Amino acid sequence: MDTKYMERALELAKKGTGYTNPNPLVGAVIVKGGKIIGEGYHEVYGSCHAEINAFKNATEDVKGATMYVTLEPCSHYGKTPPCANAIVEKGLKKVVIALGDPNPEVAGKGIKILRDSGIEVVTGVLEEKSRKLNEIFFKYITTKLPFCILKTAMTLDGKIATSTGDSKWITNEESRKYVHWLRHRVSAIMVGIGTVLQDNPYLNTRLDDGKGNDPIRIIVDSNAKIPLESNVLNIKSNAKTIIATTELAPKEKIKEIERKGAEVIIAPLSNNQVDLNFLMKALGERKIDSVLLEGGSELNCSAIESGIVDKVNAFIAPKLIGGRKAKTPIGGEGRNLMKDALRLSDIEIHKFGDDIMIEGYLRGE
């Protein structure tokens, strides 16, 4: 029964996807007399946490009930009061928790408050599912660096465009819908200046229901070559645009970009390009907890070599286009020996119509 109710709590947690960053996705279920009497989830960053919403939605007195929650109840005052204290005040007899809070400053303190108050606490129920659900939060809260997802799309023969540069569309509509869901899920999307010059994208979120948050748009542009008429500098969106450049950029061009309403981050040079590790730190300081990298082959290579990539979502379409000059997903010099190839771990394969997506993690090998 613990697994059953925790599964429900995880389903509730997912409803907050895209709205709680940089907070975690959390769901809570209150059970009494063998039935669910209250449910809630963390809906929007800065609003009530899952536990409080479950109390608000309870259909009867929760005293003596059991709560199932996907993450350790908070024990500190942030934008809202501590949930652990609220649980004690409500008189619950038992709390089942998927996993502890990874924040080094608060880890275990919520559980201690509950146990010190005589509440039975069970931990580790569907722990790995909860951890994966909040993989973005886990990295950001422990390192203050964004979780970076490298997304690529290629044909069966490994091409991201034809030899003429045409790339619309490699994958099918179902795959592209999932990518827009990813854009909604993360805080920011990052591309290189080459993508802007080639495609002039909007880098916004387009879901079927018209909902979804636009990610912050980050353009890696070492020389500030971006045209002022580019869509990313003129789009009407609640999300801002950030241009990451270097000392190579003309000062007057930087001022012109800022007059368009974009933020400019001047990063140190690394191999005559934007230092991506510096950029990730700067983004983390701005509470940007996650980045979807939809770069071209050169930016993808730089990101991998810089060690900023955590996860790869590689879409493969059943198409063949050939061409010696047609680009592949990862550029640069590449590895000289097969034994030096980077390997993905924890592989999952997903199907979107005729397309497949290979999902895996780069663990810093």
Short mmCIF file of N, CA and C in Angstrom, two decimals, residues 214-280:
data_model
loop_
_atom_site.label_atom_id
_atom_site.label_comp_id
_atom_site.label_asym_id
_atom_site.label_seq_id
_atom_site.Cartn_x
_atom_site.Cartn_y
_atom_site.Cartn_z
N ASP A 214 7.91 29.76 -21.52
CA ASP A 214 9.07 29.92 -22.38
C ASP A 214 10.32 29.85 -21.52
N PRO A 215 11.36 29.16 -22.00
CA PRO A 215 12.62 29.16 -21.26
C PRO A 215 13.37 30.46 -21.50
N ILE A 216 14.24 30.82 -20.58
CA ILE A 216 15.17 31.93 -20.81
C ILE A 216 16.04 31.54 -21.99
N ARG A 217 16.22 32.44 -22.93
CA ARG A 217 17.01 32.15 -24.12
C ARG A 217 18.46 32.60 -23.91
N ILE A 218 19.39 31.68 -24.08
CA ILE A 218 20.81 31.98 -23.91
C ILE A 218 21.52 31.74 -25.24
N ILE A 219 22.16 32.79 -25.75
CA ILE A 219 22.89 32.69 -27.00
C ILE A 219 24.38 32.82 -26.71
N VAL A 220 25.15 31.79 -27.05
CA VAL A 220 26.60 31.82 -26.87
C VAL A 220 27.20 32.46 -28.13
N ASP A 221 27.73 33.65 -27.95
CA ASP A 221 28.13 34.49 -29.09
C ASP A 221 29.41 35.25 -28.72
N SER A 222 30.56 34.61 -28.92
CA SER A 222 31.84 35.14 -28.43
C SER A 222 32.17 36.54 -28.95
N ASN A 223 31.73 36.86 -30.16
CA ASN A 223 32.06 38.13 -30.79
C ASN A 223 30.87 39.08 -30.93
N ALA A 224 29.74 38.71 -30.33
CA ALA A 224 28.52 39.52 -30.43
C ALA A 224 28.14 39.79 -31.88
N LYS A 225 28.08 38.71 -32.65
CA LYS A 225 27.71 38.82 -34.06
C LYS A 225 26.20 38.86 -34.28
N ILE A 226 25.43 38.65 -33.23
CA ILE A 226 23.98 38.50 -33.38
C ILE A 226 23.36 39.73 -34.05
N PRO A 227 22.57 39.54 -35.11
CA PRO A 227 21.88 40.67 -35.74
C PRO A 227 20.81 41.23 -34.79
N LEU A 228 20.69 42.53 -34.73
CA LEU A 228 19.73 43.15 -33.81
C LEU A 228 18.29 42.84 -34.18
N GLU A 229 18.06 42.40 -35.43
CA GLU A 229 16.70 42.05 -35.85
C GLU A 229 16.36 40.59 -35.59
N SER A 230 17.26 39.85 -34.96
CA SER A 230 17.02 38.43 -34.69
C SER A 230 15.76 38.23 -33.86
N ASN A 231 15.07 37.13 -34.12
CA ASN A 231 13.83 36.85 -33.39
C ASN A 231 14.04 36.77 -31.89
N VAL A 232 15.17 36.23 -31.45
CA VAL A 232 15.39 36.06 -30.01
C VAL A 232 15.55 37.40 -29.30
N LEU A 233 15.86 38.46 -30.05
CA LEU A 233 15.98 39.79 -29.46
C LEU A 233 14.70 40.61 -29.59
N ASN A 234 13.71 40.07 -30.29
CA ASN A 234 12.49 40.83 -30.56
C ASN A 234 11.21 40.09 -30.20
N ILE A 235 11.32 38.88 -29.70
CA ILE A 235 10.15 38.09 -29.35
C ILE A 235 9.45 38.68 -28.13
N LYS A 236 8.12 38.65 -28.14
CA LYS A 236 7.34 39.04 -26.97
C LYS A 236 7.18 37.81 -26.09
N SER A 237 7.81 37.84 -24.92
CA SER A 237 7.83 36.68 -24.05
C SER A 237 8.08 37.13 -22.62
N ASN A 238 7.58 36.34 -21.68
CA ASN A 238 7.85 36.62 -20.27
C ASN A 238 9.28 36.26 -19.89
N ALA A 239 9.93 35.45 -20.73
CA ALA A 239 11.30 35.03 -20.47
C ALA A 239 12.27 35.95 -21.18
N LYS A 240 13.38 36.24 -20.52
CA LYS A 240 14.35 37.16 -21.11
C LYS A 240 15.33 36.43 -22.01
N THR A 241 16.13 37.21 -22.72
CA THR A 241 17.21 36.68 -23.55
C THR A 241 18.55 37.10 -22.94
N ILE A 242 19.48 36.17 -22.88
CA ILE A 242 20.83 36.44 -22.38
C ILE A 242 21.82 36.17 -23.51
N ILE A 243 22.68 37.13 -23.76
CA ILE A 243 23.75 36.94 -24.71
C ILE A 243 25.04 36.72 -23.93
N ALA A 244 25.65 35.55 -24.10
CA ALA A 244 26.91 35.24 -23.44
C ALA A 244 28.04 35.53 -24.42
N THR A 245 28.85 36.53 -24.12
CA THR A 245 29.90 36.94 -25.03
C THR A 245 31.22 37.07 -24.27
N THR A 246 32.22 37.70 -24.92
CA THR A 246 33.54 37.83 -24.33
C THR A 246 34.09 39.23 -24.58
N GLU A 247 35.31 39.44 -24.16
CA GLU A 247 35.98 40.73 -24.38
C GLU A 247 36.20 41.02 -25.87
N LEU A 248 36.01 40.01 -26.73
CA LEU A 248 36.15 40.21 -28.17
C LEU A 248 34.98 41.00 -28.76
N ALA A 249 33.89 41.09 -28.01
CA ALA A 249 32.70 41.78 -28.51
C ALA A 249 32.90 43.30 -28.48
N PRO A 250 32.52 44.01 -29.56
CA PRO A 250 32.60 45.48 -29.57
C PRO A 250 31.70 46.08 -28.48
N LYS A 251 32.21 47.03 -27.74
CA LYS A 251 31.44 47.63 -26.64
C LYS A 251 30.16 48.27 -27.12
N GLU A 252 30.19 48.90 -28.28
CA GLU A 252 28.98 49.55 -28.80
C GLU A 252 27.91 48.51 -29.15
N LYS A 253 28.34 47.36 -29.66
CA LYS A 253 27.38 46.30 -29.99
C LYS A 253 26.73 45.77 -28.72
N ILE A 254 27.51 45.65 -27.65
CA ILE A 254 26.95 45.21 -26.37
C ILE A 254 25.88 46.18 -25.89
N LYS A 255 26.14 47.47 -26.02
CA LYS A 255 25.15 48.48 -25.62
C LYS A 255 23.89 48.37 -26.46
N GLU A 256 24.05 48.12 -27.76
CA GLU A 256 22.89 47.98 -28.65
C GLU A 256 22.05 46.76 -28.26
N ILE A 257 22.72 45.67 -27.90
CA ILE A 257 22.01 44.46 -27.47
C ILE A 257 21.23 44.73 -26.19
N GLU A 258 21.87 45.44 -25.26
CA GLU A 258 21.21 45.76 -23.99
C GLU A 258 20.03 46.70 -24.21
N ARG A 259 20.12 47.57 -25.18
CA ARG A 259 18.99 48.47 -25.48
C ARG A 259 17.80 47.69 -26.04
N LYS A 260 18.06 46.50 -26.57
CA LYS A 260 16.97 45.63 -27.05
C LYS A 260 16.29 44.90 -25.89
N GLY A 261 16.82 45.08 -24.67
CA GLY A 261 16.22 44.46 -23.49
C GLY A 261 16.87 43.16 -23.07
N ALA A 262 17.92 42.74 -23.76
CA ALA A 262 18.61 41.50 -23.41
C ALA A 262 19.67 41.76 -22.35
N GLU A 263 19.97 40.73 -21.59
CA GLU A 263 21.07 40.80 -20.63
C GLU A 263 22.34 40.28 -21.30
N VAL A 264 23.46 40.91 -21.00
CA VAL A 264 24.74 40.47 -21.56
C VAL A 264 25.64 39.98 -20.43
N ILE A 265 26.14 38.76 -20.59
CA ILE A 265 27.13 38.22 -19.67
C ILE A 265 28.47 38.16 -20.40
N ILE A 266 29.47 38.83 -19.87
CA ILE A 266 30.80 38.80 -20.47
C ILE A 266 31.63 37.75 -19.74
N ALA A 267 31.95 36.69 -20.46
CA ALA A 267 32.68 35.56 -19.89
C ALA A 267 34.14 35.60 -20.30
N PRO A 268 35.01 34.98 -19.53
CA PRO A 268 36.41 34.86 -19.94
C PRO A 268 36.53 33.99 -21.20
N LEU A 269 37.65 34.12 -21.86
CA LEU A 269 37.89 33.30 -23.04
C LEU A 269 38.46 31.93 -22.65
N SER A 270 37.99 30.91 -23.34
CA SER A 270 38.53 29.56 -23.21
C SER A 270 38.65 29.02 -24.62
N ASN A 271 39.90 28.80 -25.07
CA ASN A 271 40.13 28.40 -26.46
C ASN A 271 39.49 29.38 -27.44
N ASN A 272 39.60 30.67 -27.09
CA ASN A 272 39.08 31.76 -27.91
C ASN A 272 37.56 31.76 -28.03
N GLN A 273 36.89 31.11 -27.09
CA GLN A 273 35.43 31.06 -27.06
C GLN A 273 34.95 31.35 -25.64
N VAL A 274 33.63 31.48 -25.48
CA VAL A 274 33.05 31.67 -24.16
C VAL A 274 33.42 30.51 -23.25
N ASP A 275 33.91 30.83 -22.07
CA ASP A 275 34.21 29.81 -21.07
C ASP A 275 32.88 29.29 -20.52
N LEU A 276 32.53 28.07 -20.92
CA LEU A 276 31.22 27.53 -20.56
C LEU A 276 31.09 27.22 -19.07
N ASN A 277 32.17 26.86 -18.41
CA ASN A 277 32.10 26.62 -16.98
C ASN A 277 31.82 27.91 -16.21
N PHE A 278 32.45 29.00 -16.64
CA PHE A 278 32.15 30.31 -16.05
C PHE A 278 30.68 30.66 -16.29
N LEU A 279 30.21 30.40 -17.50
CA LEU A 279 28.82 30.73 -17.84
C LEU A 279 27.84 29.93 -16.98
N MET A 280 28.10 28.64 -16.77
CA MET A 280 27.20 27.83 -15.95
C MET A 280 27.13 28.37 -14.52
#
